[in-house]
XYZ file of C-alpha atoms in Angstrom:
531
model
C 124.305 105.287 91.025
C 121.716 104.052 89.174
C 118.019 104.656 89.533
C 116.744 102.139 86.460
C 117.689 98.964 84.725
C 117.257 97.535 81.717
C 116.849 93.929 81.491
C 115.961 90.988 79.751
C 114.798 87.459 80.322
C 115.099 83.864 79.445
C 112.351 81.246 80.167
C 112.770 77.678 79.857
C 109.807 75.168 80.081
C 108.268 72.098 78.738
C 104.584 71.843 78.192
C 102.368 69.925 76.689
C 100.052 71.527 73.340
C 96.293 72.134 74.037
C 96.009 70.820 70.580
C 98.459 67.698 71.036
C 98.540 65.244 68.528
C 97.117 67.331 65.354
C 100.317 68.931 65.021
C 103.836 67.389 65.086
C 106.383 69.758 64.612
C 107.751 71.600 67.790
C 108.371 74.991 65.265
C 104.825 75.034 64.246
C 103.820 75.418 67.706
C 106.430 78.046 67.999
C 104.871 80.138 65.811
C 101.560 79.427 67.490
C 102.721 80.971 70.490
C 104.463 84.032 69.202
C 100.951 84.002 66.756
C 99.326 84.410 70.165
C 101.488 87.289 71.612
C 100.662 89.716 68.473
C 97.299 89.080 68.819
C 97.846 90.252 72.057
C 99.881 93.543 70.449
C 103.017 92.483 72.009
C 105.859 91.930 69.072
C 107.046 88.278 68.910
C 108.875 85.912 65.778
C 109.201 82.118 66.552
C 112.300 80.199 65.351
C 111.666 78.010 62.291
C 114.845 75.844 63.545
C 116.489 75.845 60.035
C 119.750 76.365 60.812
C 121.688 75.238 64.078
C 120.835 76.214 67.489
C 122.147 79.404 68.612
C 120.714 82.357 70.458
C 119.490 85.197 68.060
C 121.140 88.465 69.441
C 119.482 90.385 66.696
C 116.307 89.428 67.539
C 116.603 91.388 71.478
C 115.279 93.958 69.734
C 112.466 92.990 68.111
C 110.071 91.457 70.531
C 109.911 87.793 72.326
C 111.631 85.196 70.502
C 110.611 81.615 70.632
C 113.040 79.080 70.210
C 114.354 75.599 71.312
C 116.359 75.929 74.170
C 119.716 73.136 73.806
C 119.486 72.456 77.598
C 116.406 70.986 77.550
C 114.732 68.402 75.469
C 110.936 67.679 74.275
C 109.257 64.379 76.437
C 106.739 62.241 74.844
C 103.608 64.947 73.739
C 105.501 68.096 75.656
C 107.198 70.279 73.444
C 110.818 72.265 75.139
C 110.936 75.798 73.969
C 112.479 78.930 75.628
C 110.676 82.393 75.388
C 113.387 85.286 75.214
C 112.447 88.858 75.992
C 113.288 92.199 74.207
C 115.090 94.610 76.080
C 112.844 95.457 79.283
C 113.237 98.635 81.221
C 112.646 99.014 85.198
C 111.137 102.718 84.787
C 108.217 101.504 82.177
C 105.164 99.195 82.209
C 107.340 96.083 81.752
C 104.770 94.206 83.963
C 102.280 94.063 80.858
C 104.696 91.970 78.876
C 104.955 89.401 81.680
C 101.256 89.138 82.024
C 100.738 89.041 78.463
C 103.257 86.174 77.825
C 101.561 84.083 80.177
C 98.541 84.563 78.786
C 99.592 83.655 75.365
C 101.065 80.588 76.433
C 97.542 78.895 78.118
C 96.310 79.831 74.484
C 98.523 77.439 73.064
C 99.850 75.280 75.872
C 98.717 73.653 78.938
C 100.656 74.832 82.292
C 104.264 74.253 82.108
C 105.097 70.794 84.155
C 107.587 71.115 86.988
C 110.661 70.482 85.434
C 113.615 71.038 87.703
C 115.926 70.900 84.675
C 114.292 73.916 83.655
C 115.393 77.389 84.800
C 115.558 80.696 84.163
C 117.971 83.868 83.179
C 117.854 87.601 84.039
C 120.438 89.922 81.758
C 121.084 92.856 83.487
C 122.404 95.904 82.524
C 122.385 99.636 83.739
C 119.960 102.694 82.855
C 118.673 103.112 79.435
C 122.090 103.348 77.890
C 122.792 99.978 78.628
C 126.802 100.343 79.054
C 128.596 98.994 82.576
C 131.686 101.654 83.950
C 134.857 99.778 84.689
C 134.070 100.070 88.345
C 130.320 98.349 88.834
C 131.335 95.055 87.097
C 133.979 94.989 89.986
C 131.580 96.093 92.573
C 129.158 93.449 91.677
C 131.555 90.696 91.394
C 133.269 90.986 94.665
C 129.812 91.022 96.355
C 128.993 87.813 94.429
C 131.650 86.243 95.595
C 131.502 87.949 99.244
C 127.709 86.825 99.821
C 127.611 83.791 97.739
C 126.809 81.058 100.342
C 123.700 83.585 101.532
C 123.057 83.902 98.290
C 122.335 80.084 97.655
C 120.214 80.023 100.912
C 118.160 81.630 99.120
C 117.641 79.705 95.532
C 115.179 77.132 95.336
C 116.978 74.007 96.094
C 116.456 72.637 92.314
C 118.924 75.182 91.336
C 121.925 74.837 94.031
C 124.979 73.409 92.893
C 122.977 72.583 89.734
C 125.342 71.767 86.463
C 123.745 74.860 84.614
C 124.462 77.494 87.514
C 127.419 76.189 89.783
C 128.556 78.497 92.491
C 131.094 80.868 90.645
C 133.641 79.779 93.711
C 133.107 76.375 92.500
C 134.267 77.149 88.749
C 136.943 79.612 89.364
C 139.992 77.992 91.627
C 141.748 81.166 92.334
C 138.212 82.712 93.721
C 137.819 80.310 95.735
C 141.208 80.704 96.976
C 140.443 84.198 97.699
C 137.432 83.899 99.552
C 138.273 80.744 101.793
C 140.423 81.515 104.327
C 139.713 85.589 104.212
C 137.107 86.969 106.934
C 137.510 90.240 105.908
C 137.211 90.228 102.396
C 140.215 92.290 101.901
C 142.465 89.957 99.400
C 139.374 89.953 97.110
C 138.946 93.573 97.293
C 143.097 93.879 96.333
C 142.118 91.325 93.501
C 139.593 92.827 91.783
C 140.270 96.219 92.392
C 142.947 96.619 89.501
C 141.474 94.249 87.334
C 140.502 94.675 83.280
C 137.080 93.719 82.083
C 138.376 90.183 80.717
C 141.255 89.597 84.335
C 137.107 90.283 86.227
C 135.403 87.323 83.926
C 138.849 85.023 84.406
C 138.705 85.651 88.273
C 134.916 85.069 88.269
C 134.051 82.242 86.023
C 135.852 79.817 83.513
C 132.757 79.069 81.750
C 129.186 80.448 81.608
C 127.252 78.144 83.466
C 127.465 79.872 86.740
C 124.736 81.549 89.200
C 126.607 84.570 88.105
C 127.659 84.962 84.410
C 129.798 88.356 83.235
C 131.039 87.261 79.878
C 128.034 88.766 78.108
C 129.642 92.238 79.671
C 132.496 91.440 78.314
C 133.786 93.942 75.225
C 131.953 93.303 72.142
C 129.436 91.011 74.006
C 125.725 92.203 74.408
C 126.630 94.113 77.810
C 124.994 92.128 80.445
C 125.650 90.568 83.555
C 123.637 87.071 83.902
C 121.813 86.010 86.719
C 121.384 82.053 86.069
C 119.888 80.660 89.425
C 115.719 81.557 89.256
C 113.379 78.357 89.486
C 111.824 77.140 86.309
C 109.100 79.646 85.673
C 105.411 78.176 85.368
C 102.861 81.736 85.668
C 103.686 85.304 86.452
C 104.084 86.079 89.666
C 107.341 83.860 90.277
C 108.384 85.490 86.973
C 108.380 89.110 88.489
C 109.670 87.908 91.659
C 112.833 86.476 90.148
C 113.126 89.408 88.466
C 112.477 91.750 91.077
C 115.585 89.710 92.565
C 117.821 89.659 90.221
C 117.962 93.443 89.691
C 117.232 94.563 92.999
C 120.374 92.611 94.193
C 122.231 93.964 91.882
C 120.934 97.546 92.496
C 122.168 97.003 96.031
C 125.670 95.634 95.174
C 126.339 98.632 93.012
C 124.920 100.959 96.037
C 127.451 99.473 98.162
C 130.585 100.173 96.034
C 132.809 97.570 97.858
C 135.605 97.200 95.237
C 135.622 101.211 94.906
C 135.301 101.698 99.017
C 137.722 99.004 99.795
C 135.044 97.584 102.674
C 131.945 95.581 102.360
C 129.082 96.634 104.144
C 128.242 94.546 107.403
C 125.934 91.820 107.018
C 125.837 89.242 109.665
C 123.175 86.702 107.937
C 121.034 85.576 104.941
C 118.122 87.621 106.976
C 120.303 90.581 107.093
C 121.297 90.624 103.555
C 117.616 89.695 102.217
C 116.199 92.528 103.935
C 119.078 94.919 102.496
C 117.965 93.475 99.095
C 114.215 94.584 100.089
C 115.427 97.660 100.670
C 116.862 98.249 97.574
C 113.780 97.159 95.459
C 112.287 99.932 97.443
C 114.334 102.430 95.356
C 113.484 100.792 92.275
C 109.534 100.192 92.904
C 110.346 96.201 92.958
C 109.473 95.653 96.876
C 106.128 94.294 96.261
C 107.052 91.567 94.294
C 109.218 89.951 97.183
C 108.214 88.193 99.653
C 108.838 88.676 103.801
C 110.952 85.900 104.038
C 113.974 84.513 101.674
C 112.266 81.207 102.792
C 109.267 81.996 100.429
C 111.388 82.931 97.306
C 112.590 79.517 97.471
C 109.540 77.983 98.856
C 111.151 76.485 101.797
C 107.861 77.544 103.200
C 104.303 78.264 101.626
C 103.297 81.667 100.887
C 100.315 82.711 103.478
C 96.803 82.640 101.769
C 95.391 85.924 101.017
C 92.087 86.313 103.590
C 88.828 85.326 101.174
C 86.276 88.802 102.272
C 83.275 86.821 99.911
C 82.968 83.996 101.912
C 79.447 83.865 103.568
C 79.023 83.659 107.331
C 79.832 80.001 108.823
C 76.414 79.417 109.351
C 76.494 76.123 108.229
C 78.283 72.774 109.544
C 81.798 71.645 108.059
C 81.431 69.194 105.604
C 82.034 66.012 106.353
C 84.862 64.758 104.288
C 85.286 60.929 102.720
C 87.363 58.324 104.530
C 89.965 58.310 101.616
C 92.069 61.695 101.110
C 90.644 64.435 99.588
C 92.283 65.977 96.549
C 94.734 68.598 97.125
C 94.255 72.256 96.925
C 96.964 74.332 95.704
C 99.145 76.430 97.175
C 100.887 78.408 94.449
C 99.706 81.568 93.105
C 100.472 81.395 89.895
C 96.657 80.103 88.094
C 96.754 76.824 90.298
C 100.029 76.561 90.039
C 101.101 73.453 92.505
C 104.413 75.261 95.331
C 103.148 72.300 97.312
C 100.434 69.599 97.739
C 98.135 69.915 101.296
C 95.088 67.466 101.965
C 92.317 69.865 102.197
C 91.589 68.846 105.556
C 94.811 70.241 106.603
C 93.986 73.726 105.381
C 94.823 76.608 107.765
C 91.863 79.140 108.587
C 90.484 81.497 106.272
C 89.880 83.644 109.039
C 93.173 85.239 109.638
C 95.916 85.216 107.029
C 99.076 83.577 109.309
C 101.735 86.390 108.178
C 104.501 86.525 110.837
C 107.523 88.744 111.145
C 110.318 87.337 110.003
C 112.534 84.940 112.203
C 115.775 83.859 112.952
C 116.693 79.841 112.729
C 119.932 79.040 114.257
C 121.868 78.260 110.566
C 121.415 82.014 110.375
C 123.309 82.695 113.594
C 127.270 82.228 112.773
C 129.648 83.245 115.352
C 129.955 86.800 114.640
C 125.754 87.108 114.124
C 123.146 89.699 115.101
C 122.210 88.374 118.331
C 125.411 88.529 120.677
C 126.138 91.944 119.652
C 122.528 92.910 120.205
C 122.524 91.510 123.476
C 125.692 93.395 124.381
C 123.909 96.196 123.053
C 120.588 95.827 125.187
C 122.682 95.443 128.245
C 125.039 99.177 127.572
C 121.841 100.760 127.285
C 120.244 99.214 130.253
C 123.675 100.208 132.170
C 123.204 103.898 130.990
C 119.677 103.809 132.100
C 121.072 102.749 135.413
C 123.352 104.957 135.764
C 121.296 108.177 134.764
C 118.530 107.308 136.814
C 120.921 106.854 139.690
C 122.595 110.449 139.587
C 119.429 112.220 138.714
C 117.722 110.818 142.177
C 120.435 111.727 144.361
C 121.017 115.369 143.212
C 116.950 115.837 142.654
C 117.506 114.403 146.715
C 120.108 116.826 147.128
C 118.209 120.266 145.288
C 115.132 118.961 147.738
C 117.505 119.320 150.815
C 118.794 122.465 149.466
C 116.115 125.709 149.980
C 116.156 126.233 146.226
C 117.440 125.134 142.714
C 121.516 124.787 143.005
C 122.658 125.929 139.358
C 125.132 123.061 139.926
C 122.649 120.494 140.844
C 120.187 121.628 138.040
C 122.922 121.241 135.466
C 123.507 117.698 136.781
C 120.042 116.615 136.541
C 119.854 118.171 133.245
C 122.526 116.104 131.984
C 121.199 112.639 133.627
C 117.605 112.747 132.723
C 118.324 113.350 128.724
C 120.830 110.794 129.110
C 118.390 108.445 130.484
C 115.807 108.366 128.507
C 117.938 108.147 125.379
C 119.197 105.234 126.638
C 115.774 103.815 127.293
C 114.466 104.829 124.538
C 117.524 103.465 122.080
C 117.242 99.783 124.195
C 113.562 99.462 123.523
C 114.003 100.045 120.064
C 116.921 97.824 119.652
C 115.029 94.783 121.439
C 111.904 95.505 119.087
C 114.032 95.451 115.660
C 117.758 93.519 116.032
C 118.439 94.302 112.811
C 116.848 97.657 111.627
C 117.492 99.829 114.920
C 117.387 102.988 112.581
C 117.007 104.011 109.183
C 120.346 103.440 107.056
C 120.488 107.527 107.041
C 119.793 107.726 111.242
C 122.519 104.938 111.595
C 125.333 106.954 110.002
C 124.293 109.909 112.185
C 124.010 107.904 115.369
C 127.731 107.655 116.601
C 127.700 111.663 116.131
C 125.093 112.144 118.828
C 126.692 109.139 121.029
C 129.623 111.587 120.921
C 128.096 114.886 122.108
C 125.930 112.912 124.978
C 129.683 111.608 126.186
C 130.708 115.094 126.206
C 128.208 116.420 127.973
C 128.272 113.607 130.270
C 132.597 115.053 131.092
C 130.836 118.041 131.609
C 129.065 117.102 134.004
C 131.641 115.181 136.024
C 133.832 118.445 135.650
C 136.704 115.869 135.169
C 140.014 117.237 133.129
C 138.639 114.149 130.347
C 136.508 116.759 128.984
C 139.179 118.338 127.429
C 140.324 115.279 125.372
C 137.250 114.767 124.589
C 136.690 118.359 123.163
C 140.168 117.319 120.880
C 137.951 114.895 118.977
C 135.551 117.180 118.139
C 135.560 119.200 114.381
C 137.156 122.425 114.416
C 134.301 123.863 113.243
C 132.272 122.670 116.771
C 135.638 123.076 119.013
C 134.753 126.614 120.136
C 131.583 125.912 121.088
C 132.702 123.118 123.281
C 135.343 125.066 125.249
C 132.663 127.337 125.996
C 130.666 125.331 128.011
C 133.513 123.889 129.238
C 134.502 127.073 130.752
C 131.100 127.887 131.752
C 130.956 124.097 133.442
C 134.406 124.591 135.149
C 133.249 127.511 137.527
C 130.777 124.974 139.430
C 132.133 123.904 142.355
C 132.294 120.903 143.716
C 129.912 119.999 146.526
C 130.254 122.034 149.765
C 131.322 119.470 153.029
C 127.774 118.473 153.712
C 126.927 116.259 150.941
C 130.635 115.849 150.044
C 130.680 111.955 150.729
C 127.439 111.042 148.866
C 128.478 113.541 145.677
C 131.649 113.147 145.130
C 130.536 109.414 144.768
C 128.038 111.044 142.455
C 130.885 112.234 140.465
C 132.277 109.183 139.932
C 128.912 107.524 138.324
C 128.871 110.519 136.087
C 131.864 109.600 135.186
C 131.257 105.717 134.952
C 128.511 106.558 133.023
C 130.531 108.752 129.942
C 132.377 105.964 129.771
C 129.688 103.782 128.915
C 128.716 106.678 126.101
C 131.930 106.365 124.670
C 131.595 102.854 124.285
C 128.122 103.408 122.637
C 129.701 105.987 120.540
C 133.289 104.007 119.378
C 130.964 100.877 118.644
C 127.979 102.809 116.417
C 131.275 104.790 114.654
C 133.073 101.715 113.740
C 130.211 99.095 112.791
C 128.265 102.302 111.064
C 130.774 104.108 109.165
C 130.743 101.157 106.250
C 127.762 102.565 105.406
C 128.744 105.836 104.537
């Protein structure tokens, strides 16, 4: 697994020269720009655009390279250009070339207009070393395919279905063959899992322009994968966060190993699967340049305003504002960049920033989605709760009729109580988080201790089910088990007194290690793809 990237960029805009007019030639302002990043000590060369268009492979090396990009074209006084990083690595300071690139553009240029032809490409590739095992290219192409219409939830609408980065289901005939009619995934796993580097690009793609390009990793190409669907790029914080992206979707693909494992991991929505990307920018130090909400990244909805702590007291009245609109503020962050236009009078308060957890709408909620299953859950746990609390008050009634702790009473009420207030304390959790209920390492140990409360639970009942349930257990744990089992057995049941109301007592117990094995089967099987 890898714990870095290395990376590379490619930014297409149009802008308009500070200096328009004086000069004609789109080169010369080229080599203004790249002029502007060495003065700046970052290494650039501009393309003099003497010979044909073509992408400089050479030049990856060697610092930015401006050049004419063929996809785009110069309009009236704005000059087309694409800016092409070197080779950027996840583990150093590649933050400081962003900033600086940005910078050296308002030197020459004014801000890039909002061209929706315009995009953006991350190269990705792994670790320092820069060279892709036979197995991740398979890993990260069956998860492109798998999570592909999440995936477009969350790409700025400009670049959906857009001629330059099609949906690679919608270029490749025999993907989408694959993935139509298969819930499971499992004919794409038995697809790819054989395949050679150049059967992988043939199953993914029939030409580049796709969200998700792998020719470049293909042998004797520059030994990338290509992530083709970021927004067109206007400052630098939209830059890192398509970046962040990129990889950190990536990183997670190639933690889940699907093509290796034979399963994909369980994701019920484009929520689920954007917080699972979160996650893995955590590992990579990425998480702060994505948002809370997928709907942010592509500005569905407006990023909150940071709170403004030099503002003076309101001591004074509002102003009053003119009868024809005001001029709009921005709402971008990228040096007045423009996400959105809002009359001013329609500003939220600079009081409170309006951050909100995230939420589900109901085009996240497919029939198989996070909230009937949680529900379900929510209502097991309430039944255990129940259920424990039940049996604990009638033999804590029965040890207060009795002069004096019964050993088998106490062992009964130390069986319920634990019990119960696991089970209120795993509902309360599950109703505050739906998604998250534990960490991914506490999930894969959580069916484990469902287990052992069930068994403790037949232990308690002192029914014969304890012994099949002592079967399941490790070898290394089965002697352990049978001890207490034995130890269990010589309780008695109830004397005639309280036989009625115990023996009924019995039966809960047992009603209620049912109920644990349900908890436990469901955790094992939903959990265990994470392993």
């Amino acid at each position: 697994m890898e714990d870095h990237y290395s990376f590379g960029i490619e930014i297409e805009m149009i802008a308009k020269p500070k200096q328009a007019g004086s000069l004609s030639r789109p080169q010369t302002y080229y080599v203004q720009f790249a002029s502007a990043l060495r003065l700046r000590g970052i290494n650039a060369r501009a393309d003099d655009l003497s010979s044909s268009y073509r992408k400089r492979t050479e030049e990856y090396t060697r610092g930015w390279w401006i050049t004419k990009d063929g996809s785009i074209s110069h309009t009236g006084s704005a000059i087309a250009l694409g800016a092409v990083s070197p080779i950027l690595f996840t583990s150093k300071d590649w933050e400081a070339e962003i900033d600086g690139l940005w910078k050296a553009q308002l030197e020459v240029f004014r801000m890039p207009e909002k061209a929706t032809e315009c995009g953006s490409h991350v190269h990705i590739s792994p670790g320092t070393a820069r060279i892709w095992t036979d197995e991740q290219p398979r890993n990260i192409a069956v998860g492109v395919a798998r999570y592909e219409e999440y995936l477009a939830e969350m790409l700025p609408v400009a670049r959906r279905d857009n001629s330059y980065c099609l949906k690679n289901t919608a270029s490749s005939t025999r993907l989408r063959d694959l993935c139509s009619h298969d819930y499971s995934g499992s004919a794409l796993l038995a697809a790819a899992k054989d395949c050679s580097r150049s059967e992988l690009i043939q199953l993914m793609q029939t030409d580049r322009k796709v969200v998700w390009n792998f020719k470049p990793a293909a042998t004797g190409g520059i030994g990338t994968i290509e992530f083709r669907g970021g927004r067109h790029l206007r400052g630098p914080v939209r830059t890192k966060r398509w970046i962040a992206f990129a990889v950190s979707f990536t990183h997670f693909l190639l933690e889940a190993k699907a093509c290796t494992r034979g399963r994909f991991p369980p994701i019920y929505s484009t929520h689920d699967l954007y917080n699972r990307i979160r996650s893995s920018a955590t590992d990579l130090a990425l998480r702060k340049y994505l948002p809370l909400d997928y709907n942010v990244l592509n500005e569905t909805k407006r990023t909150p305003q940071p709170v403004r702590h030099d503002l003076p007291p309101f001591s004074f009245p509002p102003p009053a504002y003119p009868r024809e609109p005001p001029p709009a503020y921005t709402a971008g962050r990228d040096r007045g960049e423009r996400s959105e236009s809002v009359p001013a009078y329609s500003r939220p308060s600079c009081s409170r920033p309006s951050y909100s957890r995230p939420h589900f709408s109901s085009s996240d909620l497919d029939e198989w989605g996070p909230w009937p299953f949680n529900i379900a859950y929510c209502v097991l746990r309430l039944l255990q709760f129940v259920l424990g609390l039940t049996v604990a008050g009638i033999y804590g009634h029965a040890i207060e009729v009795e002069d004096g702790v019964n050993i088998r009473f106490g062992f009964a009420e130390v069986v319920a109580i634990p019990s119960m207030l696991t089970a209120l304390g795993c509902g309360l959790y599950c109703l505050y988080e739906f998604h998250d209920v534990w960490t991914r390492n506490a999930k894969r140990r959580q069916w484990m201790l469902e287990l052992f409360l069930a068994y403790v639970q037949a232990l308690a009942s002192h029914h014969p089910c304890a012994v099949l349930v002592g079967n399941l257990l490790t070898s290394s744990t089965r002697a352990l088990w049978l001890v207490l089992f034995i130890c269990s057995a010589a309780l008695d049941l109830p004397d005639e007194r309280n036989q009625p109301t115990l023996a009924h007592t019995v039966w809960l117990i047992f009603v209620n290690l049912l109920l644990w094995l349900v908890s436990a089967g469901s955790s094992w099987l939903i959990h265990r793809h994470s392993d």
